[in-house]
PDB file of C-alpha atoms in Angstrom:
ATOM      1  CA  UNK A   1     100.056  15.196 -47.397  1.00  0.00           C
ATOM      2  CA  UNK A   2      96.472  16.402 -47.671  1.00  0.00           C
ATOM      3  CA  UNK A   3      95.607  19.455 -45.638  1.00  0.00           C
ATOM      4  CA  UNK A   4      92.309  21.210 -45.061  1.00  0.00           C
ATOM      5  CA  UNK A   5      92.603  24.802 -43.900  1.00  0.00           C
ATOM      6  CA  UNK A   6      89.587  26.440 -42.316  1.00  0.00           C
ATOM      7  CA  UNK A   7      89.012  30.139 -41.923  1.00  0.00           C
ATOM      8  CA  UNK A   8      88.400  31.979 -39.792  1.00  0.00           C
ATOM      9  CA  UNK A   9      89.902  30.095 -36.875  1.00  0.00           C
ATOM     10  CA  UNK A  10      87.725  31.960 -34.367  1.00  0.00           C
ATOM     11  CA  UNK A  11      84.514  33.903 -34.814  1.00  0.00           C
ATOM     12  CA  UNK A  12      82.495  35.767 -32.196  1.00  0.00           C
ATOM     13  CA  UNK A  13      79.279  37.373 -33.422  1.00  0.00           C
ATOM     14  CA  UNK A  14      75.998  38.729 -32.129  1.00  0.00           C
ATOM     15  CA  UNK A  15      72.767  36.780 -32.355  1.00  0.00           C
ATOM     16  CA  UNK A  16      71.046  37.442 -35.673  1.00  0.00           C
ATOM     17  CA  UNK A  17      74.197  38.053 -37.716  1.00  0.00           C
ATOM     18  CA  UNK A  18      75.196  35.993 -40.732  1.00  0.00           C
ATOM     19  CA  UNK A  19      78.545  34.262 -41.161  1.00  0.00           C
ATOM     20  CA  UNK A  20      80.508  32.089 -43.553  1.00  0.00           C
ATOM     21  CA  UNK A  21      83.161  29.514 -42.729  1.00  0.00           C
ATOM     22  CA  UNK A  22      85.585  28.355 -45.414  1.00  0.00           C
ATOM     23  CA  UNK A  23      87.349  25.041 -45.890  1.00  0.00           C
ATOM     24  CA  UNK A  24      90.145  25.012 -48.464  1.00  0.00           C
ATOM     25  CA  UNK A  25      92.608  22.487 -49.831  1.00  0.00           C
ATOM     26  CA  UNK A  26      94.898  21.959 -52.791  1.00  0.00           C
ATOM     27  CA  UNK A  27      93.713  18.356 -52.957  1.00  0.00           C
ATOM     28  CA  UNK A  28      90.606  16.944 -54.584  1.00  0.00           C
ATOM     29  CA  UNK A  29      88.206  15.038 -52.367  1.00  0.00           C
ATOM     30  CA  UNK A  30      85.556  12.552 -53.401  1.00  0.00           C
ATOM     31  CA  UNK A  31      83.263  13.866 -50.692  1.00  0.00           C
ATOM     32  CA  UNK A  32      83.319  16.401 -47.924  1.00  0.00           C
ATOM     33  CA  UNK A  33      81.509  16.350 -44.616  1.00  0.00           C
ATOM     34  CA  UNK A  34      80.792  19.079 -42.089  1.00  0.00           C
ATOM     35  CA  UNK A  35      80.622  18.322 -38.376  1.00  0.00           C
ATOM     36  CA  UNK A  36      79.863  20.338 -35.255  1.00  0.00           C
ATOM     37  CA  UNK A  37      81.502  19.524 -31.961  1.00  0.00           C
ATOM     38  CA  UNK A  38      80.550  20.687 -28.496  1.00  0.00           C
ATOM     39  CA  UNK A  39      82.875  20.637 -25.473  1.00  0.00           C
ATOM     40  CA  UNK A  40      83.452  17.160 -24.031  1.00  0.00           C
ATOM     41  CA  UNK A  41      81.741  15.416 -26.928  1.00  0.00           C
ATOM     42  CA  UNK A  42      82.717  13.911 -30.247  1.00  0.00           C
ATOM     43  CA  UNK A  43      81.920  15.657 -33.548  1.00  0.00           C
ATOM     44  CA  UNK A  44      78.416  15.147 -34.943  1.00  0.00           C
ATOM     45  CA  UNK A  45      77.712  15.086 -38.676  1.00  0.00           C
ATOM     46  CA  UNK A  46      75.799  18.011 -40.176  1.00  0.00           C
ATOM     47  CA  UNK A  47      75.957  17.222 -43.888  1.00  0.00           C
ATOM     48  CA  UNK A  48      77.796  15.364 -46.651  1.00  0.00           C
ATOM     49  CA  UNK A  49      78.414  16.916 -50.072  1.00  0.00           C
ATOM     50  CA  UNK A  50      79.559  14.772 -52.947  1.00  0.00           C
ATOM     51  CA  UNK A  51      79.142  16.523 -56.294  1.00  0.00           C
ATOM     52  CA  UNK A  52      81.200  19.537 -57.398  1.00  0.00           C
ATOM     53  CA  UNK A  53      79.054  22.667 -57.120  1.00  0.00           C
ATOM     54  CA  UNK A  54      76.521  20.934 -54.886  1.00  0.00           C
ATOM     55  CA  UNK A  55      74.533  23.104 -52.471  1.00  0.00           C
ATOM     56  CA  UNK A  56      72.713  21.658 -49.470  1.00  0.00           C
ATOM     57  CA  UNK A  57      70.542  23.459 -46.946  1.00  0.00           C
ATOM     58  CA  UNK A  58      69.855  22.426 -43.390  1.00  0.00           C
ATOM     59  CA  UNK A  59      67.453  24.968 -41.873  1.00  0.00           C
ATOM     60  CA  UNK A  60      69.567  28.138 -41.493  1.00  0.00           C
ATOM     61  CA  UNK A  61      72.772  26.426 -42.636  1.00  0.00           C
ATOM     62  CA  UNK A  62      73.820  26.357 -46.300  1.00  0.00           C
ATOM     63  CA  UNK A  63      76.703  24.160 -47.439  1.00  0.00           C
ATOM     64  CA  UNK A  64      78.454  24.347 -50.790  1.00  0.00           C
ATOM     65  CA  UNK A  65      81.056  22.080 -52.368  1.00  0.00           C
ATOM     66  CA  UNK A  66      83.424  23.805 -54.784  1.00  0.00           C
ATOM     67  CA  UNK A  67      83.207  22.980 -58.483  1.00  0.00           C
ATOM     68  CA  UNK A  68      86.651  21.374 -58.391  1.00  0.00           C
ATOM     69  CA  UNK A  69      85.867  19.529 -55.128  1.00  0.00           C
ATOM     70  CA  UNK A  70      88.827  21.168 -53.388  1.00  0.00           C
ATOM     71  CA  UNK A  71      86.938  23.576 -51.160  1.00  0.00           C
ATOM     72  CA  UNK A  72      83.675  24.083 -49.330  1.00  0.00           C
ATOM     73  CA  UNK A  73      81.811  26.729 -47.409  1.00  0.00           C
ATOM     74  CA  UNK A  74      79.268  26.818 -44.619  1.00  0.00           C
ATOM     75  CA  UNK A  75      76.974  29.823 -44.369  1.00  0.00           C
ATOM     76  CA  UNK A  76      74.799  30.409 -41.320  1.00  0.00           C
ATOM     77  CA  UNK A  77      71.913  32.851 -41.552  1.00  0.00           C
ATOM     78  CA  UNK A  78      70.645  34.658 -38.463  1.00  0.00           C
ATOM     79  CA  UNK A  79      72.979  32.884 -36.058  1.00  0.00           C
ATOM     80  CA  UNK A  80      71.619  31.815 -32.685  1.00  0.00           C
ATOM     81  CA  UNK A  81      73.420  31.042 -29.408  1.00  0.00           C
ATOM     82  CA  UNK A  82      72.639  27.376 -29.991  1.00  0.00           C
ATOM     83  CA  UNK A  83      74.919  27.489 -33.064  1.00  0.00           C
ATOM     84  CA  UNK A  84      77.932  27.970 -30.783  1.00  0.00           C
ATOM     85  CA  UNK A  85      80.517  25.220 -31.226  1.00  0.00           C
ATOM     86  CA  UNK A  86      83.532  23.977 -33.142  1.00  0.00           C
ATOM     87  CA  UNK A  87      82.796  23.497 -36.840  1.00  0.00           C
ATOM     88  CA  UNK A  88      84.898  20.970 -38.703  1.00  0.00           C
ATOM     89  CA  UNK A  89      85.122  20.001 -42.344  1.00  0.00           C
ATOM     90  CA  UNK A  90      86.398  16.560 -43.281  1.00  0.00           C
ATOM     91  CA  UNK A  91      87.438  15.404 -46.730  1.00  0.00           C
ATOM     92  CA  UNK A  92      87.539  11.841 -47.978  1.00  0.00           C
ATOM     93  CA  UNK A  93      90.382  10.715 -50.186  1.00  0.00           C
ATOM     94  CA  UNK A  94      88.901   9.048 -53.234  1.00  0.00           C
ATOM     95  CA  UNK A  95      88.101   5.408 -52.674  1.00  0.00           C
ATOM     96  CA  UNK A  96      89.964   5.128 -49.369  1.00  0.00           C
ATOM     97  CA  UNK A  97      87.220   5.943 -46.826  1.00  0.00           C
ATOM     98  CA  UNK A  98      89.948   7.851 -44.989  1.00  0.00           C
ATOM     99  CA  UNK A  99      88.768  11.202 -43.632  1.00  0.00           C
ATOM    100  CA  UNK A 100      91.092  14.136 -43.052  1.00  0.00           C
ATOM    101  CA  UNK A 101      89.752  16.889 -40.828  1.00  0.00           C
ATOM    102  CA  UNK A 102      90.190  20.606 -41.205  1.00  0.00           C
ATOM    103  CA  UNK A 103      91.803  22.883 -38.658  1.00  0.00           C
ATOM    104  CA  UNK A 104      88.439  23.882 -37.183  1.00  0.00           C
ATOM    105  CA  UNK A 105      86.453  27.100 -36.718  1.00  0.00           C
ATOM    106  CA  UNK A 106      85.341  27.967 -33.228  1.00  0.00           C
ATOM    107  CA  UNK A 107      82.093  29.943 -33.340  1.00  0.00           C
ATOM    108  CA  UNK A 108      80.587  31.824 -30.439  1.00  0.00           C
ATOM    109  CA  UNK A 109      77.200  33.464 -30.846  1.00  0.00           C
ATOM    110  CA  UNK A 110      76.367  36.028 -28.199  1.00  0.00           C
ATOM    111  CA  UNK A 111      72.786  36.606 -27.087  1.00  0.00           C
TER     112      UNK A 111
ATOM    113  CA  UNK B   1      72.215   1.407 -31.500  1.00  0.00           C
ATOM    114  CA  UNK B   2      74.024   2.383 -28.336  1.00  0.00           C
ATOM    115  CA  UNK B   3      76.554   4.565 -30.097  1.00  0.00           C
ATOM    116  CA  UNK B   4      80.340   4.447 -29.956  1.00  0.00           C
ATOM    117  CA  UNK B   5      81.694   4.068 -26.446  1.00  0.00           C
ATOM    118  CA  UNK B   6      85.195   4.776 -25.245  1.00  0.00           C
ATOM    119  CA  UNK B   7      86.861   3.792 -22.022  1.00  0.00           C
ATOM    120  CA  UNK B   8      88.179   5.390 -19.918  1.00  0.00           C
ATOM    121  CA  UNK B   9      86.816   8.935 -20.287  1.00  0.00           C
ATOM    122  CA  UNK B  10      89.829  10.378 -18.531  1.00  0.00           C
ATOM    123  CA  UNK B  11      93.328   9.041 -17.885  1.00  0.00           C
ATOM    124  CA  UNK B  12      96.099  10.717 -15.943  1.00  0.00           C
ATOM    125  CA  UNK B  13      99.474   9.038 -16.130  1.00  0.00           C
ATOM    126  CA  UNK B  14     103.073   9.794 -15.384  1.00  0.00           C
ATOM    127  CA  UNK B  15     105.579  10.279 -18.146  1.00  0.00           C
ATOM    128  CA  UNK B  16     107.111   6.976 -19.204  1.00  0.00           C
ATOM    129  CA  UNK B  17     104.107   4.830 -18.323  1.00  0.00           C
ATOM    130  CA  UNK B  18     102.105   2.813 -20.842  1.00  0.00           C
ATOM    131  CA  UNK B  19      98.397   3.430 -21.372  1.00  0.00           C
ATOM    132  CA  UNK B  20      95.707   1.563 -23.273  1.00  0.00           C
ATOM    133  CA  UNK B  21      92.367   2.891 -24.443  1.00  0.00           C
ATOM    134  CA  UNK B  22      89.385   0.892 -25.624  1.00  0.00           C
ATOM    135  CA  UNK B  23      86.755   1.699 -28.243  1.00  0.00           C
ATOM    136  CA  UNK B  24      83.517  -0.198 -28.828  1.00  0.00           C
ATOM    137  CA  UNK B  25      82.042   0.820 -32.182  1.00  0.00           C
ATOM    138  CA  UNK B  26      78.433   0.653 -33.275  1.00  0.00           C
ATOM    139  CA  UNK B  27      77.681  -2.989 -33.882  1.00  0.00           C
ATOM    140  CA  UNK B  28      78.038  -4.090 -37.500  1.00  0.00           C
ATOM    141  CA  UNK B  29      80.105  -1.031 -38.403  1.00  0.00           C
ATOM    142  CA  UNK B  30      83.048  -2.466 -40.257  1.00  0.00           C
ATOM    143  CA  UNK B  31      85.250   0.630 -40.250  1.00  0.00           C
ATOM    144  CA  UNK B  32      86.851   2.034 -37.137  1.00  0.00           C
ATOM    145  CA  UNK B  33      88.988   5.160 -36.856  1.00  0.00           C
ATOM    146  CA  UNK B  34      91.290   6.670 -34.240  1.00  0.00           C
ATOM    147  CA  UNK B  35      91.981  10.403 -34.125  1.00  0.00           C
ATOM    148  CA  UNK B  36      93.863  12.664 -31.728  1.00  0.00           C
ATOM    149  CA  UNK B  37      92.617  16.146 -30.930  1.00  0.00           C
ATOM    150  CA  UNK B  38      94.176  18.998 -29.018  1.00  0.00           C
ATOM    151  CA  UNK B  39      92.138  21.868 -27.637  1.00  0.00           C
ATOM    152  CA  UNK B  40      90.387  23.910 -30.304  1.00  0.00           C
ATOM    153  CA  UNK B  41      91.990  22.038 -33.190  1.00  0.00           C
ATOM    154  CA  UNK B  42      90.585  19.587 -35.699  1.00  0.00           C
ATOM    155  CA  UNK B  43      91.035  15.859 -35.125  1.00  0.00           C
ATOM    156  CA  UNK B  44      94.331  14.481 -36.417  1.00  0.00           C
ATOM    157  CA  UNK B  45      94.129  11.119 -38.201  1.00  0.00           C
ATOM    158  CA  UNK B  46      95.996   8.311 -36.450  1.00  0.00           C
ATOM    159  CA  UNK B  47      94.843   5.044 -38.011  1.00  0.00           C
ATOM    160  CA  UNK B  48      91.842   3.143 -39.303  1.00  0.00           C
ATOM    161  CA  UNK B  49      90.581  -0.401 -39.727  1.00  0.00           C
ATOM    162  CA  UNK B  50      88.283  -2.276 -42.023  1.00  0.00           C
ATOM    163  CA  UNK B  51      87.101  -5.200 -39.927  1.00  0.00           C
ATOM    164  CA  UNK B  52      90.301  -6.518 -38.316  1.00  0.00           C
ATOM    165  CA  UNK B  53      92.655  -5.192 -40.988  1.00  0.00           C
ATOM    166  CA  UNK B  54      94.592  -2.012 -40.217  1.00  0.00           C
ATOM    167  CA  UNK B  55      94.468  -0.073 -43.494  1.00  0.00           C
ATOM    168  CA  UNK B  56      96.770   2.815 -42.693  1.00  0.00           C
ATOM    169  CA  UNK B  57      98.743   4.301 -39.838  1.00  0.00           C
ATOM    170  CA  UNK B  58      99.694   7.951 -39.922  1.00  0.00           C
ATOM    171  CA  UNK B  59     103.335   8.541 -40.797  1.00  0.00           C
ATOM    172  CA  UNK B  60     103.337  11.217 -38.102  1.00  0.00           C
ATOM    173  CA  UNK B  61     102.748   8.532 -35.492  1.00  0.00           C
ATOM    174  CA  UNK B  62     105.762   7.218 -33.658  1.00  0.00           C
ATOM    175  CA  UNK B  63     106.386   3.547 -33.012  1.00  0.00           C
ATOM    176  CA  UNK B  64     105.209   4.093 -29.444  1.00  0.00           C
ATOM    177  CA  UNK B  65     101.633   4.055 -30.730  1.00  0.00           C
ATOM    178  CA  UNK B  66      99.933   0.822 -31.708  1.00  0.00           C
ATOM    179  CA  UNK B  67      96.332  -0.085 -32.387  1.00  0.00           C
ATOM    180  CA  UNK B  68      94.560  -3.388 -32.764  1.00  0.00           C
ATOM    181  CA  UNK B  69      91.124  -4.635 -33.690  1.00  0.00           C
ATOM    182  CA  UNK B  70      91.615  -8.364 -33.229  1.00  0.00           C
ATOM    183  CA  UNK B  71      88.114  -9.646 -33.918  1.00  0.00           C
ATOM    184  CA  UNK B  72      86.847  -6.813 -36.048  1.00  0.00           C
ATOM    185  CA  UNK B  73      84.725  -5.481 -33.219  1.00  0.00           C
ATOM    186  CA  UNK B  74      86.280  -3.434 -30.405  1.00  0.00           C
ATOM    187  CA  UNK B  75      89.661  -1.756 -30.801  1.00  0.00           C
ATOM    188  CA  UNK B  76      92.473  -0.787 -28.463  1.00  0.00           C
ATOM    189  CA  UNK B  77      95.004   2.003 -28.793  1.00  0.00           C
ATOM    190  CA  UNK B  78      98.192   1.649 -26.758  1.00  0.00           C
ATOM    191  CA  UNK B  79     100.755   4.337 -26.128  1.00  0.00           C
ATOM    192  CA  UNK B  80     104.054   3.134 -24.723  1.00  0.00           C
ATOM    193  CA  UNK B  81     106.492   5.304 -22.734  1.00  0.00           C
ATOM    194  CA  UNK B  82     104.113   8.254 -22.691  1.00  0.00           C
ATOM    195  CA  UNK B  83     105.459  11.776 -23.148  1.00  0.00           C
ATOM    196  CA  UNK B  84     103.899  15.082 -22.134  1.00  0.00           C
ATOM    197  CA  UNK B  85     103.273  15.821 -25.792  1.00  0.00           C
ATOM    198  CA  UNK B  86     100.913  12.861 -25.922  1.00  0.00           C
ATOM    199  CA  UNK B  87      98.424  14.759 -23.764  1.00  0.00           C
ATOM    200  CA  UNK B  88      95.298  15.160 -25.901  1.00  0.00           C
ATOM    201  CA  UNK B  89      91.789  13.873 -26.500  1.00  0.00           C
ATOM    202  CA  UNK B  90      91.789  10.523 -28.291  1.00  0.00           C
ATOM    203  CA  UNK B  91      88.663  10.042 -30.380  1.00  0.00           C
ATOM    204  CA  UNK B  92      87.313   6.858 -31.854  1.00  0.00           C
ATOM    205  CA  UNK B  93      84.760   6.742 -34.656  1.00  0.00           C
ATOM    206  CA  UNK B  94      83.047   4.036 -36.640  1.00  0.00           C
ATOM    207  CA  UNK B  95      81.167   3.927 -39.914  1.00  0.00           C
ATOM    208  CA  UNK B  96      79.084   1.435 -41.839  1.00  0.00           C
ATOM    209  CA  UNK B  97      81.505   1.458 -44.734  1.00  0.00           C
ATOM    210  CA  UNK B  98      78.909   2.461 -47.282  1.00  0.00           C
ATOM    211  CA  UNK B  99      79.780   5.294 -49.642  1.00  0.00           C
ATOM    212  CA  UNK B 100      79.645   8.710 -47.949  1.00  0.00           C
ATOM    213  CA  UNK B 101      78.484   7.200 -44.674  1.00  0.00           C
ATOM    214  CA  UNK B 102      79.102   9.469 -41.679  1.00  0.00           C
ATOM    215  CA  UNK B 103      81.626   8.902 -38.945  1.00  0.00           C
ATOM    216  CA  UNK B 104      79.966   8.254 -35.592  1.00  0.00           C
ATOM    217  CA  UNK B 105      82.239   9.442 -32.817  1.00  0.00           C
ATOM    218  CA  UNK B 106      82.558   8.465 -29.204  1.00  0.00           C
ATOM    219  CA  UNK B 107      83.051  11.119 -26.556  1.00  0.00           C
ATOM    220  CA  UNK B 108      86.777  10.450 -26.418  1.00  0.00           C
ATOM    221  CA  UNK B 109      89.409   9.604 -23.848  1.00  0.00           C
ATOM    222  CA  UNK B 110      91.218  12.610 -22.430  1.00  0.00           C
ATOM    223  CA  UNK B 111      94.833  11.756 -21.644  1.00  0.00           C
ATOM    224  CA  UNK B 112      96.949  13.896 -19.360  1.00  0.00           C
ATOM    225  CA  UNK B 113     100.635  13.002 -19.027  1.00  0.00           C
ATOM    226  CA  UNK B 114     102.314  14.590 -16.017  1.00  0.00           C
TER     227      UNK B 114
END
Protein backbone atom coordinates (compact mmCIF):
# COMPACT_ATOMS: atom_id res chain seq x y z
CA UNK A 1 0.00 0.00 0.00
CA UNK A 2 1.42 3.37 -1.02
CA UNK A 3 1.37 6.04 1.64
CA UNK A 4 2.29 9.70 1.51
CA UNK A 5 3.07 11.27 4.87
CA UNK A 6 3.04 15.04 5.15
CA UNK A 7 4.66 17.08 7.87
CA UNK A 8 3.88 19.11 9.75
CA UNK A 9 0.22 18.25 10.12
CA UNK A 10 -0.62 21.76 11.36
CA UNK A 11 1.25 25.03 11.04
CA UNK A 12 0.30 28.44 12.39
CA UNK A 13 2.66 31.28 11.53
CA UNK A 14 2.77 35.06 11.36
CA UNK A 15 2.50 36.95 8.09
CA UNK A 16 5.93 37.37 6.51
CA UNK A 17 7.46 34.16 7.87
CA UNK A 18 8.82 31.38 5.70
CA UNK A 19 7.78 27.74 5.93
CA UNK A 20 8.40 24.34 4.39
CA UNK A 21 5.97 21.45 4.07
CA UNK A 22 7.28 17.94 3.45
CA UNK A 23 5.73 15.01 1.61
CA UNK A 24 7.45 11.66 2.10
CA UNK A 25 6.94 8.10 0.92
CA UNK A 26 8.82 4.83 0.62
CA UNK A 27 7.33 4.39 -2.85
CA UNK A 28 8.50 5.84 -6.14
CA UNK A 29 6.04 7.99 -8.05
CA UNK A 30 6.09 8.88 -11.72
CA UNK A 31 4.82 12.35 -10.90
CA UNK A 32 3.74 14.33 -7.91
CA UNK A 33 1.20 17.11 -7.68
CA UNK A 34 0.55 19.72 -5.02
CA UNK A 35 -2.96 21.00 -4.34
CA UNK A 36 -4.47 23.61 -2.04
CA UNK A 37 -7.94 23.19 -0.63
CA UNK A 38 -10.14 25.77 1.04
CA UNK A 39 -13.10 24.96 3.30
CA UNK A 40 -16.17 23.71 1.42
CA UNK A 41 -14.32 23.37 -1.86
CA UNK A 42 -12.42 20.70 -3.73
CA UNK A 43 -8.61 20.76 -3.99
CA UNK A 44 -7.12 22.98 -6.70
CA UNK A 45 -3.87 22.11 -8.47
CA UNK A 46 -0.81 24.25 -7.73
CA UNK A 47 1.91 22.39 -9.61
CA UNK A 48 3.03 19.07 -11.10
CA UNK A 49 6.61 17.82 -10.82
CA UNK A 50 7.79 14.94 -12.93
CA UNK A 51 11.58 14.66 -13.01
CA UNK A 52 13.70 13.66 -10.01
CA UNK A 53 15.39 16.76 -8.59
CA UNK A 54 13.03 19.09 -10.43
CA UNK A 55 12.39 22.51 -8.90
CA UNK A 56 9.41 24.65 -9.87
CA UNK A 57 8.52 28.13 -8.68
CA UNK A 58 5.10 29.69 -8.55
CA UNK A 59 5.48 33.26 -7.27
CA UNK A 60 6.41 32.83 -3.58
CA UNK A 61 6.00 29.05 -3.66
CA UNK A 62 8.91 26.73 -4.51
CA UNK A 63 8.31 23.03 -5.13
CA UNK A 64 10.96 20.34 -5.30
CA UNK A 65 10.74 16.68 -6.28
CA UNK A 66 13.28 14.41 -4.60
CA UNK A 67 16.04 12.86 -6.70
CA UNK A 68 14.60 9.39 -6.13
CA UNK A 69 11.02 10.60 -6.78
CA UNK A 70 9.90 9.41 -3.35
CA UNK A 71 9.53 12.77 -1.65
CA UNK A 72 8.75 16.41 -2.28
CA UNK A 73 8.76 19.72 -0.49
CA UNK A 74 6.84 22.97 -0.72
CA UNK A 75 8.51 26.14 0.51
CA UNK A 76 6.57 29.36 0.95
CA UNK A 77 8.46 32.63 1.27
CA UNK A 78 6.96 35.57 3.14
CA UNK A 79 3.65 33.86 3.84
CA UNK A 80 0.46 35.90 3.53
CA UNK A 81 -3.00 35.35 5.05
CA UNK A 82 -4.22 34.39 1.59
CA UNK A 83 -1.93 31.33 1.74
CA UNK A 84 -4.10 29.86 4.50
CA UNK A 85 -5.53 26.47 3.55
CA UNK A 86 -5.01 22.72 3.44
CA UNK A 87 -2.00 21.74 1.35
CA UNK A 88 -2.03 18.29 -0.20
CA UNK A 89 0.53 16.33 -2.16
CA UNK A 90 -0.61 13.59 -4.51
CA UNK A 91 1.57 10.95 -6.12
CA UNK A 92 0.81 9.03 -9.28
CA UNK A 93 1.66 5.36 -9.49
CA UNK A 94 3.64 4.80 -12.65
CA UNK A 95 1.46 4.30 -15.68
CA UNK A 96 -1.78 3.90 -13.74
CA UNK A 97 -3.09 7.50 -13.60
CA UNK A 98 -4.12 6.63 -10.04
CA UNK A 99 -3.40 9.42 -7.56
CA UNK A 100 -2.78 8.81 -3.88
CA UNK A 101 -3.06 11.84 -1.63
CA UNK A 102 -0.94 12.74 1.34
CA UNK A 103 -2.21 13.23 4.87
CA UNK A 104 -2.42 17.00 4.44
CA UNK A 105 -0.87 20.08 6.08
CA UNK A 106 -3.22 22.69 7.44
CA UNK A 107 -1.61 26.12 7.25
CA UNK A 108 -2.88 29.22 8.99
CA UNK A 109 -1.16 32.54 8.36
CA UNK A 110 -1.98 35.23 10.88
CA UNK A 111 -2.06 38.89 9.88
CA UNK B 1 -15.97 24.29 -19.31
CA UNK B 2 -18.45 24.36 -16.47
CA UNK B 3 -16.26 22.38 -14.11
CA UNK B 4 -17.05 19.21 -12.19
CA UNK B 5 -20.44 19.28 -10.51
CA UNK B 6 -21.66 17.07 -7.72
CA UNK B 7 -25.16 16.53 -6.45
CA UNK B 8 -26.35 16.84 -3.77
CA UNK B 9 -24.03 19.19 -1.86
CA UNK B 10 -25.28 17.88 1.46
CA UNK B 11 -27.06 14.68 2.46
CA UNK B 12 -28.31 13.74 5.90
CA UNK B 13 -29.54 10.19 6.27
CA UNK B 14 -30.37 7.74 8.99
CA UNK B 15 -28.19 4.75 9.66
CA UNK B 16 -29.20 1.80 7.51
CA UNK B 17 -30.55 3.85 4.61
CA UNK B 18 -29.10 3.79 1.10
CA UNK B 19 -27.75 6.94 -0.53
CA UNK B 20 -26.64 7.76 -4.06
CA UNK B 21 -24.45 10.63 -5.18
CA UNK B 22 -23.97 11.92 -8.70
CA UNK B 23 -20.92 13.43 -10.39
CA UNK B 24 -20.86 15.21 -13.74
CA UNK B 25 -17.27 15.54 -14.93
CA UNK B 26 -15.84 18.09 -17.32
CA UNK B 27 -17.04 17.11 -20.76
CA UNK B 28 -14.59 15.00 -22.74
CA UNK B 29 -12.61 14.07 -19.63
CA UNK B 30 -12.23 10.34 -19.89
CA UNK B 31 -11.03 9.66 -16.35
CA UNK B 32 -13.22 10.05 -13.31
CA UNK B 33 -12.23 9.55 -9.68
CA UNK B 34 -14.05 9.20 -6.36
CA UNK B 35 -12.38 10.08 -3.07
CA UNK B 36 -13.58 10.28 0.52
CA UNK B 37 -12.30 12.96 2.87
CA UNK B 38 -12.73 13.47 6.58
CA UNK B 39 -12.13 16.80 8.25
CA UNK B 40 -8.56 18.03 7.96
CA UNK B 41 -7.31 14.85 6.29
CA UNK B 42 -6.19 14.14 2.76
CA UNK B 43 -8.63 12.56 0.31
CA UNK B 44 -8.76 8.77 0.47
CA UNK B 45 -8.91 6.97 -2.89
CA UNK B 46 -12.11 5.01 -3.46
CA UNK B 47 -12.25 4.14 -7.16
CA UNK B 48 -11.63 5.44 -10.65
CA UNK B 49 -12.85 4.99 -14.21
CA UNK B 50 -11.48 5.33 -17.68
CA UNK B 51 -14.54 6.02 -19.80
CA UNK B 52 -17.09 3.44 -18.58
CA UNK B 53 -14.53 0.94 -17.31
CA UNK B 54 -13.89 0.82 -13.56
CA UNK B 55 -10.11 0.40 -13.31
CA UNK B 56 -9.71 -0.13 -9.59
CA UNK B 57 -11.70 -0.13 -6.38
CA UNK B 58 -9.94 0.43 -3.09
CA UNK B 59 -9.48 -2.75 -1.07
CA UNK B 60 -10.42 -0.69 1.98
CA UNK B 61 -13.89 -0.21 0.55
CA UNK B 62 -16.60 -2.54 1.75
CA UNK B 63 -19.10 -4.21 -0.54
CA UNK B 64 -21.66 -1.64 0.57
CA UNK B 65 -20.01 0.86 -1.77
CA UNK B 66 -20.54 0.68 -5.51
CA UNK B 67 -19.84 3.10 -8.32
CA UNK B 68 -20.90 3.19 -11.94
CA UNK B 69 -20.19 5.25 -15.02
CA UNK B 70 -22.55 3.60 -17.49
CA UNK B 71 -22.04 5.79 -20.54
CA UNK B 72 -18.61 7.11 -19.77
CA UNK B 73 -19.99 10.49 -18.81
CA UNK B 74 -21.60 11.05 -15.40
CA UNK B 75 -20.96 8.69 -12.49
CA UNK B 76 -22.91 7.59 -9.44
CA UNK B 77 -21.63 6.40 -6.09
CA UNK B 78 -24.04 4.36 -3.98
CA UNK B 79 -23.63 3.47 -0.34
CA UNK B 80 -25.96 0.78 0.94
CA UNK B 81 -26.95 0.32 4.61
CA UNK B 82 -25.11 3.46 5.68
CA UNK B 83 -23.17 3.49 8.94
CA UNK B 84 -22.11 6.45 11.07
CA UNK B 85 -18.53 5.85 9.99
CA UNK B 86 -19.54 6.66 6.43
CA UNK B 87 -20.01 10.31 7.40
CA UNK B 88 -17.49 12.26 5.32
CA UNK B 89 -17.07 14.50 2.29
CA UNK B 90 -17.24 12.53 -0.96
CA UNK B 91 -15.21 14.17 -3.71
CA UNK B 92 -15.35 13.53 -7.41
CA UNK B 93 -12.62 14.56 -9.83
CA UNK B 94 -12.02 14.20 -13.54
CA UNK B 95 -9.00 14.48 -15.78
CA UNK B 96 -8.29 14.54 -19.49
CA UNK B 97 -6.21 11.40 -19.27
CA UNK B 98 -3.12 12.99 -20.76
CA UNK B 99 0.17 12.42 -18.97
CA UNK B 100 0.48 14.49 -15.78
CA UNK B 101 -2.88 16.15 -16.36
CA UNK B 102 -4.37 17.65 -13.19
CA UNK B 103 -7.39 16.36 -11.34
CA UNK B 104 -10.29 18.80 -11.48
CA UNK B 105 -12.41 18.41 -8.38
CA UNK B 106 -16.02 19.16 -7.66
CA UNK B 107 -17.01 20.77 -4.38
CA UNK B 108 -18.06 17.44 -2.93
CA UNK B 109 -21.09 15.90 -1.29
CA UNK B 110 -21.07 16.06 2.49
CA UNK B 111 -22.75 13.00 3.98
CA UNK B 112 -23.95 12.91 7.56
CA UNK B 113 -25.27 9.60 8.89
CA UNK B 114 -27.29 9.95 12.09
